[in-house]
Short mmCIF file of C-alpha atoms in Angstrom, two decimals:
data_model
loop_
_atom_site.label_atom_id
_atom_site.label_comp_id
_atom_site.label_asym_id
_atom_site.label_seq_id
_atom_site.Cartn_x
_atom_site.Cartn_y
_atom_site.Cartn_z
CA UNK H 211 -21.39 -0.31 4.78
CA UNK H 212 -20.16 -0.69 1.25
CA UNK H 213 -20.66 2.22 -1.07
CA UNK H 214 -23.04 1.71 -3.92
CA UNK H 215 -23.10 3.18 -7.39
CA UNK H 216 -20.34 4.01 -9.82
CA UNK H 217 -17.97 5.30 -7.13
CA UNK H 218 -17.63 1.74 -5.83
CA UNK H 219 -15.73 0.69 -8.96
CA UNK H 220 -13.40 3.67 -9.03
CA UNK H 221 -9.88 2.89 -7.84
CA UNK H 222 -8.37 5.53 -5.58
CA UNK H 223 -4.75 6.60 -5.34
CA UNK H 224 -4.66 5.10 -1.85
CA UNK H 225 -5.65 1.69 -3.23
CA UNK H 226 -3.10 1.92 -6.05
CA UNK H 227 -0.30 2.89 -3.67
CA UNK H 228 -1.36 0.06 -1.35
CA UNK H 229 -1.17 -2.43 -4.22
CA UNK H 230 2.23 -1.06 -5.22
CA UNK H 231 3.38 -1.44 -1.63
CA UNK H 232 2.24 -5.07 -1.44
CA UNK H 233 3.70 -6.10 -4.78
CA UNK H 234 7.01 -4.33 -4.21
CA UNK H 235 7.29 -5.97 -0.78
CA UNK H 236 6.64 -9.36 -2.39
CA UNK H 237 9.32 -8.67 -5.01
CA UNK H 238 11.74 -7.56 -2.29
CA UNK H 239 11.18 -10.78 -0.37
CA UNK H 240 11.70 -12.87 -3.50
CA UNK H 241 14.96 -11.10 -4.33
CA UNK H 242 16.12 -11.50 -0.72
CA UNK H 243 15.35 -15.22 -0.86
CA UNK H 244 17.22 -15.59 -4.15
CA UNK H 245 20.17 -13.70 -2.69
CA UNK H 246 20.19 -15.92 0.41
CA UNK H 247 19.86 -19.22 -1.43
CA UNK H 248 21.59 -18.76 -4.78
CA UNK H 249 24.21 -16.08 -3.95
CA UNK H 250 24.35 -14.55 -7.46
CA UNK H 251 27.69 -13.00 -8.40
CA UNK H 252 26.53 -10.90 -11.35
CA UNK H 253 27.51 -7.23 -11.22
CA UNK H 254 23.96 -6.05 -11.83
CA UNK H 255 22.55 -8.14 -8.97
CA UNK H 256 23.26 -5.47 -6.36
CA UNK H 257 21.00 -3.01 -8.16
CA UNK H 258 18.29 -5.61 -8.82
CA UNK H 259 18.34 -6.79 -5.21
CA UNK H 260 18.05 -3.32 -3.66
CA UNK H 261 15.56 -1.77 -6.11
CA UNK H 262 12.42 -3.44 -4.65
CA UNK H 263 13.46 -2.44 -1.14
CA UNK H 264 13.74 1.20 -2.16
CA UNK H 265 10.40 0.89 -3.90
CA UNK H 266 8.86 -0.48 -0.69
CA UNK H 267 10.06 2.58 1.23
CA UNK H 268 8.73 5.00 -1.39
CA UNK H 269 5.41 3.21 -1.72
CA UNK H 270 4.97 3.09 2.07
CA UNK H 271 5.58 6.83 2.35
CA UNK H 272 3.17 7.52 -0.52
CA UNK H 273 0.51 5.27 1.01
CA UNK H 274 0.85 6.94 4.42
CA UNK H 275 0.53 10.45 3.00
CA UNK H 276 -2.41 9.55 0.75
CA UNK H 277 -4.21 7.65 3.53
CA UNK H 278 -3.84 10.56 5.97
CA UNK H 279 -5.25 12.93 3.33
CA UNK H 280 -8.13 10.54 2.65
CA UNK H 281 -8.94 10.23 6.35
CA UNK H 282 -8.80 14.02 6.80
CA UNK H 283 -11.22 14.53 3.90
CA UNK H 284 -13.74 12.09 5.43
CA UNK H 285 -14.21 13.71 8.83
CA UNK H 286 -17.39 12.44 10.50
CA UNK H 287 -20.09 15.06 10.87
CA UNK H 288 -20.54 16.48 14.34
CA UNK H 289 -23.99 15.86 15.71
CA UNK H 290 -26.44 13.04 16.09
CA UNK H 291 -25.39 10.89 13.12
CA UNK H 292 -24.12 7.51 14.26
CA UNK H 293 -21.47 5.58 12.42
CA UNK H 294 -21.86 1.97 11.32
CA UNK H 295 -19.72 0.86 14.24
CA UNK H 296 -21.86 2.69 16.77
CA UNK H 297 -25.06 1.27 15.28
CA UNK H 298 -23.63 -2.26 15.36
CA UNK H 299 -22.74 -1.93 19.03
#
């Protein structure tokens, strides 16, 4: 179920790193497409082309670490409490 209250509107570090991952992957794909189609010969193009790919790697590592920490902090209680998935089944 969706959380209610003010915490619903708060953006977590996991969500921010996920957004950074998505946008940097999109930028990396765009630069790869430009490189494949246009073949730019500018000296600075090598740095511009590879920068989003490095950012994808860093953002993916950050997202993984933050998501694991988030999952570890939200351990389900042991006992008779059923999760939403168990109740739906």
